[in-house]
Short mmCIF file of C-alpha atoms in Angstrom, two decimals:
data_model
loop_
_atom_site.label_atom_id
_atom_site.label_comp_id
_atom_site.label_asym_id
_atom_site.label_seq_id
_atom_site.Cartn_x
_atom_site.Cartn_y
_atom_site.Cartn_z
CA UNK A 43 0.00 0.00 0.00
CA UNK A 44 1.44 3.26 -1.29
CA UNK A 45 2.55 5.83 0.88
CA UNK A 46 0.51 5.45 3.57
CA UNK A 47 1.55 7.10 6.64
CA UNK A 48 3.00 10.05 4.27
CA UNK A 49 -0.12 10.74 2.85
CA UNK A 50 -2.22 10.56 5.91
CA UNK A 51 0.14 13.09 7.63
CA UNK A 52 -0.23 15.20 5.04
CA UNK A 53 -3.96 15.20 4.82
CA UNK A 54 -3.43 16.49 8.66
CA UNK A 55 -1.48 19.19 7.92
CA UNK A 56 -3.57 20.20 5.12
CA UNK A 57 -6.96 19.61 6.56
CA UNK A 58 -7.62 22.30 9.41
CA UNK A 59 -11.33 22.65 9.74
CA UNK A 60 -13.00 20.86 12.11
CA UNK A 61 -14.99 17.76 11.01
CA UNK A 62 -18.47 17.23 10.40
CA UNK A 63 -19.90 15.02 13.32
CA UNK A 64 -20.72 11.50 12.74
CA UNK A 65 -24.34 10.79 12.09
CA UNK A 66 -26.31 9.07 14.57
CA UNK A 67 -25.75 5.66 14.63
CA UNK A 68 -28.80 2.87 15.21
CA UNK A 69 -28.81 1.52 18.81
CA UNK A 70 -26.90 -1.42 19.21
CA UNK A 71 -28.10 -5.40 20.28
CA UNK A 72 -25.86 -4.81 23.53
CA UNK A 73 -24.84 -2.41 26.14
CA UNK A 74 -22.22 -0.08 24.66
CA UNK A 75 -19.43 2.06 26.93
CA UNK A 76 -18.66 6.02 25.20
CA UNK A 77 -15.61 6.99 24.77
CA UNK A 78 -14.88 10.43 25.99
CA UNK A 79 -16.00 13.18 24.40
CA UNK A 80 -12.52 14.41 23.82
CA UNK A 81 -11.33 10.69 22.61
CA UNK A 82 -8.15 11.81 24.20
CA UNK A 83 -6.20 10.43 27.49
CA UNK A 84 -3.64 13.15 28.68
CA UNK A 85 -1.79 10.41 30.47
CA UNK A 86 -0.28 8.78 27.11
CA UNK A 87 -0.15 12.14 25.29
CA UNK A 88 -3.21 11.93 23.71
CA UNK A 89 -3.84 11.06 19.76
CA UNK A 90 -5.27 12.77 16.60
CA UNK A 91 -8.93 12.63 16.77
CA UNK A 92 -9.84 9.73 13.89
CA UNK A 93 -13.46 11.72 13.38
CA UNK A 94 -11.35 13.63 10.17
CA UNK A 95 -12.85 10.86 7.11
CA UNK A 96 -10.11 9.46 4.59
CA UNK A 97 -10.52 11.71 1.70
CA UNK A 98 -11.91 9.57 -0.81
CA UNK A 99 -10.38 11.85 -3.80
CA UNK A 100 -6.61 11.59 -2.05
CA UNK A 101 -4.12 8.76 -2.50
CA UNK A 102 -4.34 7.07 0.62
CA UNK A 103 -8.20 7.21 0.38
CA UNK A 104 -8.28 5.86 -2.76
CA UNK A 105 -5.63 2.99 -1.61
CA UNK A 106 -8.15 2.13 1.28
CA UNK A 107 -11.06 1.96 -0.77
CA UNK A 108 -9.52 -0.50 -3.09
CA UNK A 109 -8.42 -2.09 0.09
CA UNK A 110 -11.80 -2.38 1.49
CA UNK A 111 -13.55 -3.54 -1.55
CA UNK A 112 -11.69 -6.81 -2.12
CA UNK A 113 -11.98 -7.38 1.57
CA UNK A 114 -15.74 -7.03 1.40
CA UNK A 115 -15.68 -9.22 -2.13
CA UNK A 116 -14.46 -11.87 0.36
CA UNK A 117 -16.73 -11.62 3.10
CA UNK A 118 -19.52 -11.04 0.47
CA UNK A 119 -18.72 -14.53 -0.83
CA UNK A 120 -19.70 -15.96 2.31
CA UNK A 121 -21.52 -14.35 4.66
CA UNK A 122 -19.54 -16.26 7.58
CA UNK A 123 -16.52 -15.15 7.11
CA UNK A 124 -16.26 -12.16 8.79
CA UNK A 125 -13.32 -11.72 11.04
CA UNK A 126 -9.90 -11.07 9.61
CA UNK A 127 -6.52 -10.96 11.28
CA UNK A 128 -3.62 -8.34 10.52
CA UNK A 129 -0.49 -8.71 11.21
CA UNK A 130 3.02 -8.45 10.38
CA UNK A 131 6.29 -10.01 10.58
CA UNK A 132 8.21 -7.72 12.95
CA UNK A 133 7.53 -4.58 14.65
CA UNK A 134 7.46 -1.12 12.63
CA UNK A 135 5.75 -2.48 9.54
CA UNK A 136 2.30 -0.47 10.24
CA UNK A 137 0.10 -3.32 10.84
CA UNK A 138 -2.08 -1.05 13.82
CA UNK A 139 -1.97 2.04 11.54
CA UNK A 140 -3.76 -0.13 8.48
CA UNK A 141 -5.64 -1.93 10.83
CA UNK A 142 -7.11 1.43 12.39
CA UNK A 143 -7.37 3.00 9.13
CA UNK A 144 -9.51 0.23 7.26
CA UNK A 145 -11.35 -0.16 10.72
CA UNK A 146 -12.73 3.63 10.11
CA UNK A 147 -12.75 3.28 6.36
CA UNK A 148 -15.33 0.73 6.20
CA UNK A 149 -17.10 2.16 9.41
CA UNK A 150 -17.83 5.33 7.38
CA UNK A 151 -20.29 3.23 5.07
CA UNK A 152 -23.59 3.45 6.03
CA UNK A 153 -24.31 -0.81 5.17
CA UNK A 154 -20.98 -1.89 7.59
CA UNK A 155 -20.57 -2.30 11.11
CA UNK A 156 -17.17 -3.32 12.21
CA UNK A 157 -15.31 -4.23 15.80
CA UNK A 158 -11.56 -3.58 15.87
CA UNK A 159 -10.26 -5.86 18.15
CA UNK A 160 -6.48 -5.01 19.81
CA UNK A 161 -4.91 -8.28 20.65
CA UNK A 162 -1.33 -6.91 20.38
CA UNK A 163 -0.90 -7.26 24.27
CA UNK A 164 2.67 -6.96 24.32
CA UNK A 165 2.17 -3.47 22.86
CA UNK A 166 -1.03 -2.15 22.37
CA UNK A 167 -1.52 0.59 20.57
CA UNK A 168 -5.12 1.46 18.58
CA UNK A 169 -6.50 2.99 21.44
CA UNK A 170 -3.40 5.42 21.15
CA UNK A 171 -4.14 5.76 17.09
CA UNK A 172 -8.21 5.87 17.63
CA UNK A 173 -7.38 8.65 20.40
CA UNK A 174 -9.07 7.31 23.57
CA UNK A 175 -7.65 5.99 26.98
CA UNK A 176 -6.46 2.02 27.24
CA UNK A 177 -9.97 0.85 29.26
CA UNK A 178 -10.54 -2.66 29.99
CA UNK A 179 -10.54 -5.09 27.17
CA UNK A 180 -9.36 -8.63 25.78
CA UNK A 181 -7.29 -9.16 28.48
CA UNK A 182 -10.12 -8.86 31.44
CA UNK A 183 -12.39 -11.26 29.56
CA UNK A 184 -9.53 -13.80 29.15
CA UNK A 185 -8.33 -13.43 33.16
CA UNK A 186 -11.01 -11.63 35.39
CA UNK A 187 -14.02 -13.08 33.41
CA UNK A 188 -15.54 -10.08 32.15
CA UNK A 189 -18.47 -9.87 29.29
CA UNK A 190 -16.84 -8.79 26.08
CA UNK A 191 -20.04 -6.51 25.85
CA UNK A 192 -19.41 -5.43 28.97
CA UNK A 193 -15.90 -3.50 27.81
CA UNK A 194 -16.78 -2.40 24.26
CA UNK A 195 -16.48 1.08 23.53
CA UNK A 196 -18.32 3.22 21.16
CA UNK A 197 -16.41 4.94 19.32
CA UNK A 198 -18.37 7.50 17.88
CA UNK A 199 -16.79 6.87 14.29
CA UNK A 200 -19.50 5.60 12.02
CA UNK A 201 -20.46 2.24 12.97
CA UNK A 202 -17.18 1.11 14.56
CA UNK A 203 -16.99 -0.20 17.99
CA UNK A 204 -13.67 -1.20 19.56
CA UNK A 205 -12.61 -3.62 21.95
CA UNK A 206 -9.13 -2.56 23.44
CA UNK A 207 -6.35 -5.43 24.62
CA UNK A 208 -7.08 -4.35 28.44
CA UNK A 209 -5.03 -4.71 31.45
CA UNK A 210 -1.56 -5.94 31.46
CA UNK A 211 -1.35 -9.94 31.68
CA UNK A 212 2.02 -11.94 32.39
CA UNK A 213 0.51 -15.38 30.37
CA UNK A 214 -0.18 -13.82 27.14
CA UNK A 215 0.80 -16.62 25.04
CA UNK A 216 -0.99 -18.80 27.29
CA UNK A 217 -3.96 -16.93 27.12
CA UNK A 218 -3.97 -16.10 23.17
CA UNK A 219 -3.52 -20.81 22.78
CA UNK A 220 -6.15 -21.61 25.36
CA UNK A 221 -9.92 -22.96 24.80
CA UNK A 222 -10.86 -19.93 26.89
CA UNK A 223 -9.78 -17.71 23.98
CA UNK A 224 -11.24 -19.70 21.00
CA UNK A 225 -14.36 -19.71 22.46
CA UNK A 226 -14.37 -15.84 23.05
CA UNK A 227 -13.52 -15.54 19.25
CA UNK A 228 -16.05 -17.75 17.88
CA UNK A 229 -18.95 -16.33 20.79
CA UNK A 230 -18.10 -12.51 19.10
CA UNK A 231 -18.00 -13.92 15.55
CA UNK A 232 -21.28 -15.63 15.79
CA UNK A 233 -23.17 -13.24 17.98
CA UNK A 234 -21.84 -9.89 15.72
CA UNK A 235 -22.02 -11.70 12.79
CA UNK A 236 -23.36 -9.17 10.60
CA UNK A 237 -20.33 -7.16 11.60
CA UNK A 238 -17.15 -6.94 10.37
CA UNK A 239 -14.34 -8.02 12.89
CA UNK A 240 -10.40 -6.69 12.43
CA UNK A 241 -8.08 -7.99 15.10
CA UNK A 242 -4.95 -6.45 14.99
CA UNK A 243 -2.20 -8.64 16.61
CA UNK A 244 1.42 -9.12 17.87
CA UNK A 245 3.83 -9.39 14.82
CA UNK A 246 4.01 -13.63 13.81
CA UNK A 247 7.67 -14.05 14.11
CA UNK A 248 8.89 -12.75 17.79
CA UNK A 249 5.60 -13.94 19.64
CA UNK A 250 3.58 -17.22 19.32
CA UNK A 251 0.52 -16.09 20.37
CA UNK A 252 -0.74 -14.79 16.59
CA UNK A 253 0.09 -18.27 15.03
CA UNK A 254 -2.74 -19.33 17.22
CA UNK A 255 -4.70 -16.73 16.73
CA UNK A 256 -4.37 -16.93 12.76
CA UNK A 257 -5.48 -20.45 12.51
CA UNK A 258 -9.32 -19.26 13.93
CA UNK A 259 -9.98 -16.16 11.47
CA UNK A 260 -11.42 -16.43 8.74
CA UNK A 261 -8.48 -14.57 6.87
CA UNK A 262 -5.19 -13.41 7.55
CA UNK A 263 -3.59 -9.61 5.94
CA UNK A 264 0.09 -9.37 6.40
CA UNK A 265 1.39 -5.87 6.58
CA UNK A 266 4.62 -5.60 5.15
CA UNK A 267 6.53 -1.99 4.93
CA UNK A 268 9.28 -1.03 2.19
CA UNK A 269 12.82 -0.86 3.46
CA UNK A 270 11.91 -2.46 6.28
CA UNK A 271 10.52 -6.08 6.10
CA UNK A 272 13.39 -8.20 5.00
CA UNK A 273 12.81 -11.16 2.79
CA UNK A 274 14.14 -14.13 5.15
CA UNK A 275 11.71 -12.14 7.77
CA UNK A 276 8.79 -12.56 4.36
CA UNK A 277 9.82 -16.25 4.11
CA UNK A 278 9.22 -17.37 7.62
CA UNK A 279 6.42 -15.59 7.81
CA UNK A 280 4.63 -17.41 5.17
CA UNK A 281 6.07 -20.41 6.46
CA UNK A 282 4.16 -20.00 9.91
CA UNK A 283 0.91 -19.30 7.72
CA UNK A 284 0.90 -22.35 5.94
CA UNK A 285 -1.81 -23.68 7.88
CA UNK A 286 -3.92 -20.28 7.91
CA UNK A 287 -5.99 -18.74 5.53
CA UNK A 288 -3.77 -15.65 3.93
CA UNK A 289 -5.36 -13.79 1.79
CA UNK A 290 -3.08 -11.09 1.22
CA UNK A 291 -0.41 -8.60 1.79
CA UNK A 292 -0.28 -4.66 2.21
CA UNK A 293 2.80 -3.21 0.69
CA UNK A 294 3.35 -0.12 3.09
CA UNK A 295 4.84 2.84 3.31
CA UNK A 296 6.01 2.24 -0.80
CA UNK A 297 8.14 5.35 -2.07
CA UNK A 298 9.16 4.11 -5.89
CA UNK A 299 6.31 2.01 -6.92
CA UNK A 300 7.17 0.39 -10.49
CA UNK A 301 11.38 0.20 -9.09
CA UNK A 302 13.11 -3.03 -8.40
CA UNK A 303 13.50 -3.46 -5.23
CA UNK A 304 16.41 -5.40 -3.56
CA UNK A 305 13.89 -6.57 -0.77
CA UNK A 306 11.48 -8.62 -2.36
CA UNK A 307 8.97 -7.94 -5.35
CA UNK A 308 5.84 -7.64 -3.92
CA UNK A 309 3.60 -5.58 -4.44
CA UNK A 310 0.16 -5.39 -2.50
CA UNK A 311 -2.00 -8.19 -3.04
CA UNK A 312 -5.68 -9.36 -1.64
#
């Protein structure tokens, strides 16, 4: 995917009116939490408020809605596959930015719902990128038995609700490979399942817990970024995905599209 973070940064600095307001959005089957009105938590430094829409004229809107509508080719194909897994093969290859970004892209549509899931426990970061404090999440449904309804969060971006990694757990990988976290994965998938669920996750190689988790969604999007992902680091990632259902990869953060690249010649794929 071209340019990605550039682009978006520029659309900030270019873009200083204030945004329209979300319309009101239909009252959901369960009990939903607000985020603050100010979506912003002074104790982490805050975040850009995510209420400014992807311009669908710029380049990075026009990457995401390319994006979005192979994504929603898939899911259209059958209705029960509807929660997809992003991920990357090492850190600082913008899996949580894309996984934010298409979150709120396809929330904007008036026909999609979607829950954006932040499993990255090791080192969460879309509440930081959606602009609201860490609350509790995953994590407190996994250890301290809370309702995943119970800890959802509104975001007030079109239809997108969010459901944050939580409190800090030693036993992540534990956790992530247990019975206890299959079943809360298939009880969201089946009782949202007109909604479209994005987990974001730890990158595959360093951490064990997303080769678990990729072998229970429905499809996996690796995020790889130019002049950083390596090609042995490209190689054992698709090794560990054999037994997963990839359906893709984002090329991030691409500078020279069209040059040969000494990394690898990928280009984004769905």
């Amino acid at each position: 995917m071209s340019i990605i973070e550039q682009a978006l940064e520029k659309a900030r600095r270019t873009a200083r009116r204030e945004p329209e307001a979300p319309p009101p959005l239909a009252a959901p089957s369960q009990p939903w939490r607000n985020a603050p009105a100010d979506h912003r938590d002074p104790a982490e430094g805050g975040a850009p408020s995510p209420r400014e829409p992807l311009v669908r004229t710029s380049p990075v809107g026009e990457e995401y809605r390319l994006f979005k509508e192979k994504l929603l080719a898939i899911q259209k194909s059958d209705r029960s596959k509807n929660m997809f897994l992003i991920t990357s093969p090492m850190r600082n290859e913008g899996k949580t930015h894309v996984a934010c970004n298409l979150a709120r892209s396809l929330a904007q549509e008036l026909d999609h719902t979607v829950l954006l899931i932040d499993a990255d426990m090791r080192s969460p970061s879309c509440h930081r990128m959606l602009g609201i404090p860490r609350p509790e999440g995953l994590s407190d449904c996994l250890a301290r038995g809370k309702k995943f309804w119970e800890v959802l969060i509104h975001t007030g971006v079109g239809r997108l609700s969010f459901l944050s990694s939580g409190h800090p757990v030693p036993n992540t990988a534990e956790l992530f490979a247990s019975n206890l976290m299959r079943d809360l994965l298939m009880e969201i998938k089946q009782r949202y399942d007109d909604r479209i669920i994005l987990i974001d996750t730890t990158p595959i190689l360093p951490f064990a817990e997303t080769r678990s988790l990729s072998r229970l969604a429905d499809g996996v999007i690796l995020v790889v970024r130019e002049n950083v992902t390596v090609k042995s680091h490209l190689e054992a990632t698709m090794r560990l995905l054999k037994d997963s259902n990839f359906i893709g990869a984002v090329y991030n953060d691409a500078q020279n599209q069209g040059a040969d690249k000494d990394i690898f010649d990928l280009r984004y794929t769905y």
